[in-house]
mmCIF file of C-alpha atoms in Angstrom:
data_model
loop_
_atom_site.group_PDB
_atom_site.id
_atom_site.type_symbol
_atom_site.label_atom_id
_atom_site.label_comp_id
_atom_site.label_asym_id
_atom_site.label_seq_id
_atom_site.Cartn_x
_atom_site.Cartn_y
_atom_site.Cartn_z
ATOM 1 C CA MET A 278 -9.827 -0.314 -15.332
ATOM 2 C CA GLU A 279 -8.780 -3.742 -13.966
ATOM 3 C CA SER A 280 -7.013 -4.080 -10.699
ATOM 4 C CA THR A 281 -3.681 -5.771 -10.633
ATOM 5 C CA ILE A 282 -1.145 -6.790 -7.988
ATOM 6 C CA LYS A 283 2.635 -7.203 -7.644
ATOM 7 C CA ILE A 284 4.135 -9.066 -4.716
ATOM 8 C CA PHE A 285 7.720 -8.843 -3.395
ATOM 9 C CA ILE A 286 8.982 -11.105 -0.541
ATOM 10 C CA GLN A 287 12.495 -11.467 0.840
ATOM 11 C CA LYS A 288 13.754 -15.021 0.137
ATOM 12 C CA PRO A 289 14.220 -15.991 3.826
ATOM 13 C CA TYR A 290 10.473 -15.378 4.535
ATOM 14 C CA THR A 291 8.947 -17.069 1.453
ATOM 15 C CA LYS A 292 7.950 -20.202 3.518
ATOM 16 C CA SER A 293 7.394 -18.474 6.902
ATOM 17 C CA ARG A 294 4.215 -18.579 8.883
ATOM 18 C CA GLU A 295 4.058 -14.784 8.997
ATOM 19 C CA TRP A 296 4.213 -14.480 5.174
ATOM 20 C CA ASN A 297 1.503 -17.131 4.881
ATOM 21 C CA GLU A 298 -0.684 -14.977 7.131
ATOM 22 C CA VAL A 299 0.141 -11.815 5.239
ATOM 23 C CA LYS A 300 -0.438 -13.465 1.874
ATOM 24 C CA ALA A 301 -3.862 -14.772 3.017
ATOM 25 C CA ILE A 302 -4.898 -11.215 3.992
ATOM 26 C CA SER A 303 -3.614 -9.914 0.643
ATOM 27 C CA GLU A 304 -5.790 -12.540 -1.157
ATOM 28 C CA LYS A 305 -8.707 -11.118 0.617
ATOM 29 C CA PHE A 306 -7.960 -7.690 -0.609
ATOM 30 C CA ILE A 307 -7.570 -9.052 -4.145
ATOM 31 C CA GLU A 308 -10.996 -10.573 -3.957
ATOM 32 C CA PHE A 309 -12.431 -7.429 -2.417
ATOM 33 C CA LEU A 310 -10.932 -5.251 -5.181
ATOM 34 C CA SER A 311 -12.154 -7.541 -7.949
ATOM 35 C CA GLN A 312 -15.836 -7.329 -6.851
ATOM 36 C CA PRO A 313 -17.761 -5.242 -9.516
ATOM 37 C CA GLN A 314 -19.363 -2.935 -6.886
ATOM 38 C CA ASN A 315 -15.944 -2.117 -5.353
ATOM 39 C CA LYS A 316 -14.351 -1.561 -8.834
ATOM 40 C CA LYS A 317 -17.235 0.806 -9.550
ATOM 41 C CA LYS A 318 -16.776 2.750 -6.261
ATOM 42 C CA ILE A 319 -13.035 3.105 -6.828
ATOM 43 C CA THR A 320 -13.472 4.242 -10.446
ATOM 44 C CA GLU A 321 -16.007 6.826 -9.276
ATOM 45 C CA CYS A 322 -13.517 8.197 -6.662
ATOM 46 C CA HIS A 323 -10.448 8.034 -8.913
ATOM 47 C CA ILE A 324 -11.033 11.230 -10.842
ATOM 48 C CA PRO A 325 -8.841 14.308 -11.660
ATOM 49 C CA GLY A 326 -8.293 16.344 -8.536
ATOM 50 C CA ALA A 327 -9.487 13.671 -6.050
ATOM 51 C CA GLN A 328 -7.566 13.035 -2.880
ATOM 52 C CA SER A 329 -6.359 9.601 -1.784
ATOM 53 C CA GLN A 330 -8.843 9.764 1.087
ATOM 54 C CA ARG A 331 -11.603 9.212 -1.474
ATOM 55 C CA ILE A 332 -9.965 5.899 -2.351
ATOM 56 C CA GLU A 333 -9.341 5.137 1.379
ATOM 57 C CA GLU A 334 -13.110 5.490 1.960
ATOM 58 C CA VAL A 335 -13.667 2.552 -0.244
ATOM 59 C CA ILE A 336 -10.875 0.381 1.056
ATOM 60 C CA THR A 337 -10.791 1.053 4.786
ATOM 61 C CA PRO A 338 -14.179 -0.335 5.845
ATOM 62 C CA PHE A 339 -12.977 -3.677 4.443
ATOM 63 C CA ALA A 340 -9.597 -3.209 6.119
ATOM 64 C CA GLU A 341 -11.237 -2.464 9.499
ATOM 65 C CA MET A 342 -13.441 -5.625 9.017
ATOM 66 C CA LEU A 343 -10.088 -7.540 8.756
ATOM 67 C CA GLY A 344 -8.789 -5.974 12.071
ATOM 68 C CA PHE A 345 -6.745 -2.964 10.693
ATOM 69 C CA THR A 346 -6.867 0.121 12.837
ATOM 70 C CA SER A 347 -6.777 3.704 11.561
ATOM 71 C CA GLN A 348 -3.594 5.688 11.655
ATOM 72 C CA ALA A 349 -1.824 3.960 14.627
ATOM 73 C CA ARG A 350 -0.215 6.875 16.270
ATOM 74 C CA LYS A 351 2.116 5.069 18.736
ATOM 75 C CA LEU A 352 4.095 3.196 16.055
ATOM 76 C CA PHE A 353 6.713 5.956 15.486
ATOM 77 C CA GLN A 354 6.912 7.570 18.952
ATOM 78 C CA LYS A 355 10.628 7.101 19.281
ATOM 79 C CA TYR A 356 11.299 9.153 16.226
ATOM 80 C CA LYS A 357 11.368 12.943 15.994
ATOM 81 C CA VAL A 358 8.975 12.928 13.153
ATOM 82 C CA SER A 359 5.865 13.317 15.366
ATOM 83 C CA LYS A 360 3.175 13.304 12.738
ATOM 84 C CA LEU A 361 4.395 10.053 11.084
ATOM 85 C CA ARG A 362 1.762 7.366 10.983
ATOM 86 C CA PRO A 363 0.399 4.869 8.470
ATOM 87 C CA ASP A 364 -3.019 5.043 6.906
ATOM 88 C CA TYR A 365 -3.942 1.714 8.587
ATOM 89 C CA TYR A 366 -2.036 -0.952 10.674
ATOM 90 C CA LEU A 367 -2.637 -4.505 11.701
ATOM 91 C CA SER A 368 -0.669 -6.337 14.350
ATOM 92 C CA LEU A 369 0.071 -9.891 13.157
ATOM 93 C CA LEU A 370 1.983 -12.567 14.997
ATOM 94 C CA SER A 371 5.302 -10.902 16.009
ATOM 95 C CA THR A 372 5.120 -8.363 13.221
ATOM 96 C CA GLY A 373 2.408 -6.369 11.449
ATOM 97 C CA ILE A 374 1.149 -4.848 8.165
ATOM 98 C CA ILE A 375 0.969 -1.205 7.254
ATOM 99 C CA ILE A 376 -1.493 -0.039 4.655
ATOM 100 C CA GLU A 377 -0.899 3.091 2.594
ATOM 101 C CA VAL A 378 -3.244 4.460 0.012
ATOM 102 C CA GLU A 379 -1.840 6.770 -2.547
ATOM 103 C CA ARG A 380 -3.271 8.605 -5.631
ATOM 104 C CA GLY A 381 -1.626 11.670 -7.153
ATOM 105 C CA GLN A 382 1.488 11.874 -5.076
ATOM 106 C CA THR A 383 2.569 8.267 -5.557
ATOM 107 C CA SER A 384 5.548 8.740 -7.805
ATOM 108 C CA GLN A 385 5.408 12.415 -8.463
ATOM 109 C CA ASN A 386 6.439 13.311 -4.872
ATOM 110 C CA ASN A 387 7.886 9.958 -3.978
ATOM 111 C CA ALA A 388 5.102 8.964 -1.647
ATOM 112 C CA ALA A 389 5.651 5.309 -2.263
ATOM 113 C CA LEU A 390 9.324 5.595 -1.264
ATOM 114 C CA LYS A 391 8.267 7.450 1.907
ATOM 115 C CA ASP A 392 5.735 4.643 2.585
ATOM 116 C CA LEU A 393 8.460 2.041 2.214
ATOM 117 C CA TRP A 394 10.761 4.118 4.558
ATOM 118 C CA LYS A 395 7.882 4.252 7.095
ATOM 119 C CA ALA A 396 7.585 0.491 7.012
ATOM 120 C CA HIS A 397 11.316 0.084 7.176
ATOM 121 C CA ILE A 398 11.657 2.076 10.472
ATOM 122 C CA CYS A 399 8.505 0.651 12.059
ATOM 123 C CA GLU A 400 9.541 -1.940 14.600
ATOM 124 C CA GLU A 401 5.998 -3.323 14.791
ATOM 125 C CA ALA A 402 5.495 -3.999 11.076
ATOM 126 C CA HIS A 403 7.592 -5.710 8.465
ATOM 127 C CA TYR A 404 4.966 -5.779 5.681
ATOM 128 C CA LEU A 405 3.494 -3.048 3.479
ATOM 129 C CA PHE A 406 0.263 -3.099 1.527
ATOM 130 C CA LEU A 407 0.397 -0.171 -0.949
ATOM 131 C CA PHE A 408 -2.518 0.907 -3.015
ATOM 132 C CA VAL A 409 -1.749 2.909 -6.119
ATOM 133 C CA PRO A 410 -3.424 3.927 -9.328
ATOM 134 C CA MET A 411 -2.686 2.033 -12.497
ATOM 135 C CA GLU A 412 -3.066 5.316 -14.393
ATOM 136 C CA LEU A 413 -3.216 8.829 -13.190
ATOM 137 C CA ARG A 414 -5.508 11.490 -14.727
ATOM 138 C CA GLN A 415 -4.952 14.917 -13.195
ATOM 139 C CA ASP A 416 -6.428 17.243 -15.835
ATOM 140 C CA LYS A 417 -9.997 18.234 -14.957
ATOM 141 C CA ASN A 418 -10.403 19.853 -18.390
ATOM 142 C CA ASN A 419 -9.259 16.650 -20.139
ATOM 143 C CA PRO A 420 -10.141 13.816 -17.800
ATOM 144 C CA ASN A 421 -9.066 11.128 -20.349
ATOM 145 C CA LYS A 422 -5.494 12.366 -20.573
ATOM 146 C CA ILE A 423 -3.184 10.047 -18.755
ATOM 147 C CA SER A 424 -0.436 11.994 -16.847
ATOM 148 C CA GLY A 425 1.320 9.007 -15.419
ATOM 149 C CA LYS A 426 1.353 5.330 -14.649
ATOM 150 C CA PRO A 427 2.148 5.193 -10.834
ATOM 151 C CA PHE A 428 1.637 1.411 -10.566
ATOM 152 C CA ASN A 429 4.389 0.647 -13.085
ATOM 153 C CA GLU A 430 6.699 3.374 -11.727
ATOM 154 C CA THR A 431 6.152 2.160 -8.153
ATOM 155 C CA VAL A 432 6.839 -1.424 -9.061
ATOM 156 C CA ASN A 433 10.036 -0.469 -10.913
ATOM 157 C CA ARG A 434 11.352 1.769 -8.043
ATOM 158 C CA LEU A 435 10.450 -0.450 -5.084
ATOM 159 C CA SER A 436 11.526 -3.802 -6.681
ATOM 160 C CA THR A 437 15.158 -2.765 -6.205
ATOM 161 C CA PHE A 438 14.632 -3.115 -2.363
ATOM 162 C CA PHE A 439 13.832 -6.780 -2.854
ATOM 163 C CA VAL A 440 17.167 -7.727 -4.506
ATOM 164 C CA GLU A 441 18.970 -9.560 -1.812
ATOM 165 C CA GLU A 442 21.898 -7.095 -1.464
ATOM 166 C CA ASN A 443 19.400 -4.270 -0.969
ATOM 167 C CA TYR A 444 17.111 -5.785 1.615
ATOM 168 C CA THR A 445 15.520 -3.457 4.160
ATOM 169 C CA ASN A 446 13.448 -4.248 7.285
ATOM 170 C CA VAL A 447 10.434 -4.613 4.922
ATOM 171 C CA ARG A 448 10.139 -8.326 4.467
ATOM 172 C CA GLY A 449 7.279 -8.233 2.049
ATOM 173 C CA LEU A 450 5.425 -5.766 -0.137
ATOM 174 C CA VAL A 451 2.147 -6.048 -1.896
ATOM 175 C CA ILE A 452 1.315 -3.353 -4.380
ATOM 176 C CA PHE A 453 -2.330 -3.250 -5.420
ATOM 177 C CA GLY A 454 -3.074 -1.294 -8.549
ATOM 178 C CA TYR A 455 -6.513 0.213 -8.946
#
């Protein structure tokens, strides 16, 4: 399965320094995901019944190499949702990037919408990198049966927040399909 990407950026930020930095980091992830050994690792982890943590195990060493930190706990302290935290976070200029890695819950349980909401209320980050499956296979007895296309569903759902009248605090979103 080929990786693909969809980028959304609010118009006022398309030429900003912060977006240029975010875009450069996203391009490093695109390169990482396109390397044959990484594609192979993700394919081996993206199996029926697997948790998103298995995909994270492939992505996060590279994220850490770029300066991301695991589950930054202090980002949401002012909110009553005490266990709220991103998978990974990077402080960048006067903002930051949140990484969320999803698998089976991406669209079925609205995890992608929750991820966008987290980035929306996070004062320290205005950018979201979301890793989601191109196709979802959940049936262990029939591993070739496609039970959903989370990438397409996520792109369709979240694109509405990048129509000018629907802008949130999330200035940019990069959806990586694996």
